[in-house]
mmCIF file of C-alpha atoms and ligand atoms in Angstrom:
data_model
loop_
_atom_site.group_PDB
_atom_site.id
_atom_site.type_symbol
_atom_site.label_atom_id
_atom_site.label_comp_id
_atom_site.label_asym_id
_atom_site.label_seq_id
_atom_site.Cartn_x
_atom_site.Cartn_y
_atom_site.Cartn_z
ATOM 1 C CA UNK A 11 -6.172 36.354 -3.568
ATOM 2 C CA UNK A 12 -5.548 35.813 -7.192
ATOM 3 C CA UNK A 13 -2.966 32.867 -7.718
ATOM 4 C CA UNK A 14 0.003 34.267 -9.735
ATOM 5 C CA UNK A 15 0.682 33.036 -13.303
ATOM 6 C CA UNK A 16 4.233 32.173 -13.958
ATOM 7 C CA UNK A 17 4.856 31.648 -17.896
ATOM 8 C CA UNK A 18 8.748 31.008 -17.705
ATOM 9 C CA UNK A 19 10.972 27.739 -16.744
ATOM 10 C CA UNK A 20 13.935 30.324 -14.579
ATOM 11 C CA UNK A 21 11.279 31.980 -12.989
ATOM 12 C CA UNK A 22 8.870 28.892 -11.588
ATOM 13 C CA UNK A 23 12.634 27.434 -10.933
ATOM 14 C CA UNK A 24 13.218 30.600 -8.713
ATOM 15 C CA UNK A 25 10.281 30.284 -6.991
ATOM 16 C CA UNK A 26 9.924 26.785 -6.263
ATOM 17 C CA UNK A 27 13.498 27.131 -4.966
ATOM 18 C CA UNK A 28 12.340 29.656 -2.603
ATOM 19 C CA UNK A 29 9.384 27.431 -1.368
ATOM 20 C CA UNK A 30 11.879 24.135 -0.854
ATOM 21 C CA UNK A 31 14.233 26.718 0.962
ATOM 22 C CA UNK A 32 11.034 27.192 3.414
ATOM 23 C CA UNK A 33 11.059 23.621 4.304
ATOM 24 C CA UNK A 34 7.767 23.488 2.062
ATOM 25 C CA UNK A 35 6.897 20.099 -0.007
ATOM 26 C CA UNK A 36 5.562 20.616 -3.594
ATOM 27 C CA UNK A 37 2.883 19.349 -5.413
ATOM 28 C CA UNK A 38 2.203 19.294 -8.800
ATOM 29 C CA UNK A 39 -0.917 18.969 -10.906
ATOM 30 C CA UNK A 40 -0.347 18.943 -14.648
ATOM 31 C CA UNK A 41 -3.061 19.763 -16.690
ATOM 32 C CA UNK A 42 -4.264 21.216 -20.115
ATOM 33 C CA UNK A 43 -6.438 23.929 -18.597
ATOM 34 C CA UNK A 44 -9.970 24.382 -19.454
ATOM 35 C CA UNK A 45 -10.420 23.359 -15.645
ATOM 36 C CA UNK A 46 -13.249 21.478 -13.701
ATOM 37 C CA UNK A 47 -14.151 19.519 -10.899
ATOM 38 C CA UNK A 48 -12.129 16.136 -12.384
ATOM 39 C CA UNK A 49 -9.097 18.683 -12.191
ATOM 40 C CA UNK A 50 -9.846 20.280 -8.445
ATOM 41 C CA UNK A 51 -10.010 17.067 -7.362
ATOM 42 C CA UNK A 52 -6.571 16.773 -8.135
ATOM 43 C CA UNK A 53 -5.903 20.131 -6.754
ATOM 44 C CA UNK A 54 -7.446 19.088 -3.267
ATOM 45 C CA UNK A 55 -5.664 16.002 -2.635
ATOM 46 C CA UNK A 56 -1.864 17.633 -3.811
ATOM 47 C CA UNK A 57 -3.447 20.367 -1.126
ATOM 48 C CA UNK A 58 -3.507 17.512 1.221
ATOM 49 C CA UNK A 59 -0.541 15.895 0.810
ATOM 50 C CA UNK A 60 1.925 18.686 0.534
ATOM 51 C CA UNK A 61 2.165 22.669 1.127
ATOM 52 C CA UNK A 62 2.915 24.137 -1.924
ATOM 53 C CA UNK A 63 0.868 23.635 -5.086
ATOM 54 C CA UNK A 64 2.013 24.046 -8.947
ATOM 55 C CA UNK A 65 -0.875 23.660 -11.454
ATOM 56 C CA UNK A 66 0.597 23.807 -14.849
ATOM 57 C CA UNK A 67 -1.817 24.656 -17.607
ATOM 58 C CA UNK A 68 -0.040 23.656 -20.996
ATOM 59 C CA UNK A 69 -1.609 22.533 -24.171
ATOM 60 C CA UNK A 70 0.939 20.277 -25.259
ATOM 61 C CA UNK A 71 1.340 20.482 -28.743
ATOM 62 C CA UNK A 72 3.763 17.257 -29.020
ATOM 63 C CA UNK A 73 0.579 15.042 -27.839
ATOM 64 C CA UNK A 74 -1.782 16.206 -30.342
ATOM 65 C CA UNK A 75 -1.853 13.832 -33.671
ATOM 66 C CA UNK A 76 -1.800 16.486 -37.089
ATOM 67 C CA UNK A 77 -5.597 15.530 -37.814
ATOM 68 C CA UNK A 78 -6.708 16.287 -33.920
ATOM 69 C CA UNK A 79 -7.917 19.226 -31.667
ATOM 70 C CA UNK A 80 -5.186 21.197 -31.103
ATOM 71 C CA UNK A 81 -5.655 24.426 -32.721
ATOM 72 C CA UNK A 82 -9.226 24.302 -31.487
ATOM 73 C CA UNK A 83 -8.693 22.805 -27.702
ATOM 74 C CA UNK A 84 -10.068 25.336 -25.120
ATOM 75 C CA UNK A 85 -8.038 27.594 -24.009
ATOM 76 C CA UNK A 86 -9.652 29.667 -20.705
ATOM 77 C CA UNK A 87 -6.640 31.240 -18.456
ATOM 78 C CA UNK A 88 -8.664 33.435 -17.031
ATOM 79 C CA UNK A 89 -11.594 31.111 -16.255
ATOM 80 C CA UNK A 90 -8.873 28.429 -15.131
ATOM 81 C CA UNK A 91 -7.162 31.328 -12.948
ATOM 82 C CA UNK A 92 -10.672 31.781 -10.840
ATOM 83 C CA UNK A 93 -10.808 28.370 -10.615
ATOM 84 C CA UNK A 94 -7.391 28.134 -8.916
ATOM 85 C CA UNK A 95 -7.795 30.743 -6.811
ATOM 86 C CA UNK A 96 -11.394 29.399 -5.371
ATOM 87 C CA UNK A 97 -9.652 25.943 -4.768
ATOM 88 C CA UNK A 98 -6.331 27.449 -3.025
ATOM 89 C CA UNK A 99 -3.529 26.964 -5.446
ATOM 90 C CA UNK A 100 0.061 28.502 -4.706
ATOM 91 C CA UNK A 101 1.157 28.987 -8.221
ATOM 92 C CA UNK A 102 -0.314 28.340 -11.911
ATOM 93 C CA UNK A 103 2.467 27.525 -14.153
ATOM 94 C CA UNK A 104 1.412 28.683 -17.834
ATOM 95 C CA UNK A 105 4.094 28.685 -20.588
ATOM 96 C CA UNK A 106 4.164 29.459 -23.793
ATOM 97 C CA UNK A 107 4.573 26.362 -26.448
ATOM 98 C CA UNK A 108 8.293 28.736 -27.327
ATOM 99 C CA UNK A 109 9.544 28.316 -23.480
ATOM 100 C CA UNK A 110 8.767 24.618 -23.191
ATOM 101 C CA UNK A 111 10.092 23.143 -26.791
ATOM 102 C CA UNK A 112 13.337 25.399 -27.813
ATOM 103 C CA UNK A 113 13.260 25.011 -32.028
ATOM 104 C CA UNK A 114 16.134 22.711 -31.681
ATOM 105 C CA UNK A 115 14.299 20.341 -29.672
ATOM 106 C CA UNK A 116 15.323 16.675 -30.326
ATOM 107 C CA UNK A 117 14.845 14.382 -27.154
ATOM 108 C CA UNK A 118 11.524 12.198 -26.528
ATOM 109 C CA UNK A 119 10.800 9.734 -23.985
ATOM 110 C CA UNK A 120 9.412 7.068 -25.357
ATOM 111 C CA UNK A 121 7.651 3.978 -23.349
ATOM 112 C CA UNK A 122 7.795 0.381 -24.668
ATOM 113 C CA UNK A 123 4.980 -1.960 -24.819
ATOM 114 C CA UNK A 124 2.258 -0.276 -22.330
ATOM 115 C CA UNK A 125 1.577 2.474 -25.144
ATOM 116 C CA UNK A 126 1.181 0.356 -27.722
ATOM 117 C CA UNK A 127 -2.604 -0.608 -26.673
ATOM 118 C CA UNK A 128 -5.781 1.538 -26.414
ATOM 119 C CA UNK A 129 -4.994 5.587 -26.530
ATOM 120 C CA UNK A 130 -1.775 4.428 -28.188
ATOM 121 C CA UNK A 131 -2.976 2.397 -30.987
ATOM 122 C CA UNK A 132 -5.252 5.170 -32.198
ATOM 123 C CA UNK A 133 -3.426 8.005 -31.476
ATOM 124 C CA UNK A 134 0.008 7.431 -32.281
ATOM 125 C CA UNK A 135 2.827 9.697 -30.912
ATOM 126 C CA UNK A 136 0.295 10.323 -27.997
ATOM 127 C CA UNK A 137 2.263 8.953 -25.299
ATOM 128 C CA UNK A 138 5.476 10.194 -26.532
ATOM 129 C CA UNK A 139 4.151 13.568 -26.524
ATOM 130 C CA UNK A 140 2.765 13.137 -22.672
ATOM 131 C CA UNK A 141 5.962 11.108 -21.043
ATOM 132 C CA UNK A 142 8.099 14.131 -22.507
ATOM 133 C CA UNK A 143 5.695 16.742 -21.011
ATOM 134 C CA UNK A 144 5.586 15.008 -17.682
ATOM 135 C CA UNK A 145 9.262 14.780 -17.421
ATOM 136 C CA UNK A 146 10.159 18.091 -18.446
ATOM 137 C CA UNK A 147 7.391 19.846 -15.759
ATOM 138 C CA UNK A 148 9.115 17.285 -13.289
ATOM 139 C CA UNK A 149 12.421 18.712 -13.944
ATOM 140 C CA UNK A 150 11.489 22.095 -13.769
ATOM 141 C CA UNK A 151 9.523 21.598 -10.626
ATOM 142 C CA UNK A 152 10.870 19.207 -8.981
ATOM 143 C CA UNK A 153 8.250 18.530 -7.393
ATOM 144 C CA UNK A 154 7.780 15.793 -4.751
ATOM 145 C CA UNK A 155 4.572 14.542 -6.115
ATOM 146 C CA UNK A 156 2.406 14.674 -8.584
ATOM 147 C CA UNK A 157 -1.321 13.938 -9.058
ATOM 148 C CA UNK A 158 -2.810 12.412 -12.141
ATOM 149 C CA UNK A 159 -6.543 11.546 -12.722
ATOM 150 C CA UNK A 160 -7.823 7.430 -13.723
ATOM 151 C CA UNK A 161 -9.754 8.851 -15.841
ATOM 152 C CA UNK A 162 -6.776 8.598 -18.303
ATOM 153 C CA UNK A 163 -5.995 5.158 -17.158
ATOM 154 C CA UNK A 164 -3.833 4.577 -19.560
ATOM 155 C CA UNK A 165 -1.764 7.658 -18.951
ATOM 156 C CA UNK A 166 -2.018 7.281 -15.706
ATOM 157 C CA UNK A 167 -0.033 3.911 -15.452
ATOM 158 C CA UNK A 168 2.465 4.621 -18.099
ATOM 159 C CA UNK A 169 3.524 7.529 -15.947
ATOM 160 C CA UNK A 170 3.427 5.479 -13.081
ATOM 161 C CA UNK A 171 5.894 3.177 -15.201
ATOM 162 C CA UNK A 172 7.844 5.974 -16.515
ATOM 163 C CA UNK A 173 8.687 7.251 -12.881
ATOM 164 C CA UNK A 174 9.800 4.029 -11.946
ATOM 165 C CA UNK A 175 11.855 2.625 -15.071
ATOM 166 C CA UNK A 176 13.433 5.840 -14.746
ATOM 167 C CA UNK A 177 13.988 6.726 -10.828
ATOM 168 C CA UNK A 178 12.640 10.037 -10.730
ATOM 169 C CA UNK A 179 12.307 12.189 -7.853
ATOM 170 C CA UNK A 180 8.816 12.755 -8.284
ATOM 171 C CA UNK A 181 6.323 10.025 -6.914
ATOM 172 C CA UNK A 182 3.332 9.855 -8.786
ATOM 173 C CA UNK A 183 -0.183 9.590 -7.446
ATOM 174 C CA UNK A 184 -3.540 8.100 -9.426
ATOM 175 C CA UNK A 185 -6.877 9.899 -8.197
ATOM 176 C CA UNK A 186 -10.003 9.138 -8.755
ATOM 177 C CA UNK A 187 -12.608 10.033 -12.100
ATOM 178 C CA UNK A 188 -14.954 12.758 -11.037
ATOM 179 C CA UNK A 189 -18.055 12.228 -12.736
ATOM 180 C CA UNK A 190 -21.368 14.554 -13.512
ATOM 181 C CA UNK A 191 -24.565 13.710 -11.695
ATOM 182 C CA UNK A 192 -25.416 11.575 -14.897
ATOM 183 C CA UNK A 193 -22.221 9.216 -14.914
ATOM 184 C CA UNK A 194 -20.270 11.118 -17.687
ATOM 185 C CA UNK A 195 -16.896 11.437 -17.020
ATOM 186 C CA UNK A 196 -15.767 15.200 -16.891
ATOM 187 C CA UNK A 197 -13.927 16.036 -19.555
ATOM 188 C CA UNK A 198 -12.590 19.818 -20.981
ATOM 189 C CA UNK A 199 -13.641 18.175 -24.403
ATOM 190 C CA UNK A 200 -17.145 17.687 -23.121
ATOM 191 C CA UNK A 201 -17.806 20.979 -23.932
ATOM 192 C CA UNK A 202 -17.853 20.709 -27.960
ATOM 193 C CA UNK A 203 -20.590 18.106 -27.346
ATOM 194 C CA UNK A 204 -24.016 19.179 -28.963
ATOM 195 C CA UNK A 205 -26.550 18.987 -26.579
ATOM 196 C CA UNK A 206 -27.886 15.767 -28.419
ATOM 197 C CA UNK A 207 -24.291 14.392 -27.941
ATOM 198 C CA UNK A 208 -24.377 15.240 -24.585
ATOM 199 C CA UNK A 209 -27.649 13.376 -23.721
ATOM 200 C CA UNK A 210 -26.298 10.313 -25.532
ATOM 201 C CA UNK A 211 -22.922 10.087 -23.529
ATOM 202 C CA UNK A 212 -23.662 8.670 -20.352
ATOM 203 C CA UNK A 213 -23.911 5.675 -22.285
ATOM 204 C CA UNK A 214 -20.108 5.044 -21.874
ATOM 205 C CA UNK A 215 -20.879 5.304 -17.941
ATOM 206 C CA UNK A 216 -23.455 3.142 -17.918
ATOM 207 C CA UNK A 217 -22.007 -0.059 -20.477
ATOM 208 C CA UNK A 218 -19.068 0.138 -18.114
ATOM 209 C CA UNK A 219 -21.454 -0.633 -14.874
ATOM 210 C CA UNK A 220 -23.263 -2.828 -16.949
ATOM 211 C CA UNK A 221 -19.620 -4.730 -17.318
ATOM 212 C CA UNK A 222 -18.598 -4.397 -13.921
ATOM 213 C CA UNK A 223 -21.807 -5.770 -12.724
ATOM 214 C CA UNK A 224 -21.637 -8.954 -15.255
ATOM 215 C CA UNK A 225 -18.617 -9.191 -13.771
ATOM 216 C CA UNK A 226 -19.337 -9.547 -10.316
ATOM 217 C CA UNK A 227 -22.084 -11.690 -11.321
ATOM 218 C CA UNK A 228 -19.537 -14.277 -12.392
ATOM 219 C CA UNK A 229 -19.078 -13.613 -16.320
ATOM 220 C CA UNK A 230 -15.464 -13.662 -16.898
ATOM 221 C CA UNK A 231 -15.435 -14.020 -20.603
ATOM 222 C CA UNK A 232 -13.809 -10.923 -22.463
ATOM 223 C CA UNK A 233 -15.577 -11.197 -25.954
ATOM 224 C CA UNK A 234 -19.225 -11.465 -25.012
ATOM 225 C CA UNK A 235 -18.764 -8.630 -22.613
ATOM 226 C CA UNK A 236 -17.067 -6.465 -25.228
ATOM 227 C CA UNK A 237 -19.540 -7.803 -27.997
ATOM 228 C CA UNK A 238 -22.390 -6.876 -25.759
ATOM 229 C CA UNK A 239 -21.136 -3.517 -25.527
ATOM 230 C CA UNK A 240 -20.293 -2.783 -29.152
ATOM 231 C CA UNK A 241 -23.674 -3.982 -29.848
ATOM 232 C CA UNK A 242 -25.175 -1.456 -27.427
ATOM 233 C CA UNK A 243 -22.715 1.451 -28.932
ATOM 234 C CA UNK A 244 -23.433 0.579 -32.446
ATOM 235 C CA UNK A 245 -27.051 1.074 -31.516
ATOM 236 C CA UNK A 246 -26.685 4.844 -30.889
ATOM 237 C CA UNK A 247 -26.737 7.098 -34.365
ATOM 238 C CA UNK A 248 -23.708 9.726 -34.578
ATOM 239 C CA UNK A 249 -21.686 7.523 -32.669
ATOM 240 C CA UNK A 250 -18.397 5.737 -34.099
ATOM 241 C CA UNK A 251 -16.253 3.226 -31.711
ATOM 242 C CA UNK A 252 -12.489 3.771 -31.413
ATOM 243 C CA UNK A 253 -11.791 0.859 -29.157
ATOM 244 C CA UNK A 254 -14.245 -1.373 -26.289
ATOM 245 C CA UNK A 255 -11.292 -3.293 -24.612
ATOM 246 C CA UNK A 256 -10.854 -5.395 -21.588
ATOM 247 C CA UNK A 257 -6.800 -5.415 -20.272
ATOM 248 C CA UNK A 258 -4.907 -6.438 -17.674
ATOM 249 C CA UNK A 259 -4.676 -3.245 -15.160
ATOM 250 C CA UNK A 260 -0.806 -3.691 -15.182
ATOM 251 C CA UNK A 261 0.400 -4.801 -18.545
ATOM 252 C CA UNK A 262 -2.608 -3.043 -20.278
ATOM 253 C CA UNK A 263 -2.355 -5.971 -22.446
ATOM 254 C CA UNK A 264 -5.894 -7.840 -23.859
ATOM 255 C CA UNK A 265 -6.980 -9.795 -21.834
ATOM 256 C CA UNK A 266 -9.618 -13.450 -23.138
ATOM 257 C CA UNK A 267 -10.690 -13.983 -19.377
ATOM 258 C CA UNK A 268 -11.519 -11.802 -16.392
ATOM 259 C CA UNK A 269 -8.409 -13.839 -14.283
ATOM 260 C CA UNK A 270 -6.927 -11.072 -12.996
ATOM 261 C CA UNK A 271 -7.052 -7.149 -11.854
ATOM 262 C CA UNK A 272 -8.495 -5.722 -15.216
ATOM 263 C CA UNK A 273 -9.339 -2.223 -16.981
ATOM 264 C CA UNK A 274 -12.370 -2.271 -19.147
ATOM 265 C CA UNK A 275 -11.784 0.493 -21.143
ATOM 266 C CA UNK A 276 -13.841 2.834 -24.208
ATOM 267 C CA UNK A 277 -13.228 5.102 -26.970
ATOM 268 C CA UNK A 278 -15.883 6.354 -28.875
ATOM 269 C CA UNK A 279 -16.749 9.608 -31.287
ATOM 270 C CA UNK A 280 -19.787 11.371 -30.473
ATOM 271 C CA UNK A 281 -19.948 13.443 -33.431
ATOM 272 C CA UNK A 282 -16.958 14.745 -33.949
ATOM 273 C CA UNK A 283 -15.779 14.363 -30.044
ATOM 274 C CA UNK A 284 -13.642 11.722 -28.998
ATOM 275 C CA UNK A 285 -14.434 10.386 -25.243
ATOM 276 C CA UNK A 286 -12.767 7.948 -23.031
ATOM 277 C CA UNK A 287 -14.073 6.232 -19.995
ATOM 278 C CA UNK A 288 -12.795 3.353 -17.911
ATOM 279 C CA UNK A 289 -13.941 1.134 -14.834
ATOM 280 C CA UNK A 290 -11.603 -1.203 -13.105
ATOM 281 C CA UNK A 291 -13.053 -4.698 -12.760
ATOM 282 C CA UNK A 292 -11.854 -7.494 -9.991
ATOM 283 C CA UNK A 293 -12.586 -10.652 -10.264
ATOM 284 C CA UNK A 294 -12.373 -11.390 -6.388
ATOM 285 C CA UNK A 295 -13.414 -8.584 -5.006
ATOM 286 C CA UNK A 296 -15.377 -5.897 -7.681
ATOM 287 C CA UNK A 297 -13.612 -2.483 -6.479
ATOM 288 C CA UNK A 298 -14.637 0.821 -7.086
HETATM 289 P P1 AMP B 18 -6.148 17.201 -18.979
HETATM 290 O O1 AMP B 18 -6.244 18.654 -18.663
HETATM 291 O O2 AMP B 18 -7.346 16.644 -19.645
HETATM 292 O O3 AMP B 18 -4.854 16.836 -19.641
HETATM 293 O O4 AMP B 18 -6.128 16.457 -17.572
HETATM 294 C C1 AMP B 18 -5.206 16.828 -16.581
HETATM 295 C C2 AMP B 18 -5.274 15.822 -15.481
HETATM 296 O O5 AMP B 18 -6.602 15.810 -14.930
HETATM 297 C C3 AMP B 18 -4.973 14.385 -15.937
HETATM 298 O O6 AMP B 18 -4.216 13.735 -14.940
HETATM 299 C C4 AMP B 18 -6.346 13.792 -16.063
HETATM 300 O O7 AMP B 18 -6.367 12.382 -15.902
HETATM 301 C C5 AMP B 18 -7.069 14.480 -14.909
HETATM 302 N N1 AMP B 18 -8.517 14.455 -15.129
HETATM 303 C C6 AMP B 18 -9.191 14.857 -16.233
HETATM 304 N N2 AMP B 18 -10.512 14.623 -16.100
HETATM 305 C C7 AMP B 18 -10.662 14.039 -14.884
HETATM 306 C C8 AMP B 18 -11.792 13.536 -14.165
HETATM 307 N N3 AMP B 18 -13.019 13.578 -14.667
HETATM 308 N N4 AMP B 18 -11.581 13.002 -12.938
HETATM 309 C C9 AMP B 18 -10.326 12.942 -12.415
HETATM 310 N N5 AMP B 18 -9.225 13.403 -13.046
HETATM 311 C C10 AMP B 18 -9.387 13.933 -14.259
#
């Protein structure tokens, strides 16, 4: 059956009211569109954990810096659609930019100090842009959870923050990065990469096991783990580095030693295509 497209906030309201009336629980998975496997991942475990589930496909304009891919992200309803429907998804929620931000739209939610780091140090705004998103498909769902993907690990803890600085209904839920058979992180921007690009970036994958593995070998010391790493980047041609950082997994702040739950985290331009990869390190017990 083809999963119905719902482009306005009173009519997803109406039906999600319905659904709630039913006794059914709702889950949520907010995404950009240009779907894969990292985002039917997401699909599957909101499938298991409640009975009624919202994707909402939304290229959010306020989380796009003036100089990035907005114009130019992929946009694939139809594609996205097929993808719902082969995956079991109750509703796709797809508004226009118009229905979401009214002209006269003033009010941001802004996060202090875990935004200021990685993501948020190059791409300022960016977290602005996403808490306001997040809350606003919150409010109009209401849904009763929500499923976000580590492979924004940033994101994924500032919304995790966000939910509980400001008591919202919604509990949020961190799933795991789906990767391709090589290591790469899936990615709806993976598909500007050349296919030269594209042989070059399980790199990212493969520094951040080489990290996790130094780790668990007993190296604890930030800078020659993030100089080995830069060196090993630096090495490939066409590549430029955003960011190699180690934080702490909570704080996101940088971290000199491995002492505590960590994120090593990357940036890096292949081409013109900015990717981001992460791998959690522990120093007692390597996870993941
Ligand atoms: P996006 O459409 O890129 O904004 O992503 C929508 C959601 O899917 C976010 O919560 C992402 O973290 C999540 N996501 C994207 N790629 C992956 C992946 N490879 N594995 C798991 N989750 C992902």
């Amino acid at each position: 059956m083809k999963t119905e497209v719902i482009t306005t906030v009173g009519e997803i309201r109406d039906r999600l009211k319905i659904a709630r009336d039913e006794g059914k629980s709702i889950g949520l998975v907010p995404t950009m569109g240009a779907l894969h496997s990292g985002h039917t991942s997401l699909i599957h475990a909101a499938r298991s954990a409640t009975n009624f589930v919202v994707v909402s496909i939304f290229v959010n304009p306020a989380q796009f810096g003036p100089t990035e891919d907005f114009e130019r992200y992929p946009r694939t309803l139809e594609a996205d659609r097929q993808l719902c429907d082969a995956v079991g998804t109750d509703l796709i929620f797809a508004p226009p930019v118009s229905e979401v931000y009214a002209p006269n739209h003033r009010t941001w939610v802004d996060i202090e100090t875990l935004g200021e780091q990685l993501c948020g140090a190059s791409r300022p705004g960016h977290f602005r842009g996403v808490c306001t998103i997040v809350l606003k498909l919150f409010n109009i769902t209401m849904a009763d959870h929500a499923f976000f993907g580590q492979k924004d690990a940033q994101q994924a803890r500032i919304l995790e923050k966000m939910a509980t600085d400001l008591n919202l209904f919604t509990q949020v839920h961190v799933c795991p990065t789906v990767r391709e058979a090589d290591g790469l992180a899936m990615s709806s921007r993976n598909r500007y990469l050349s296919p030269a690009e594209r042989y070059q970036a399980p790199v990212l994958y493969r520094t951040l096991q080489w990290i996790k593995e130094e780790v668990r070998r007993g190296e604890r010391e930030c800078h020659t783990l993030i100089d080995e790493i830069k060196r090993r980047l630096f090495a490939i041609p066409g590549t430029r580095i955003d960011y190699v950082q180690i934080v702490d997994s909570n704080l996101l702040k940088p971290l000199i030693q491995i002492d505590r739950p960590a994120l090593a985290a990357v940036a890096v331009f292949f081409g013109s295509t900015r990717l981001i990869d992460n791998v959690q390190l522990d120093p007692v017990s390597p996870g993941e």
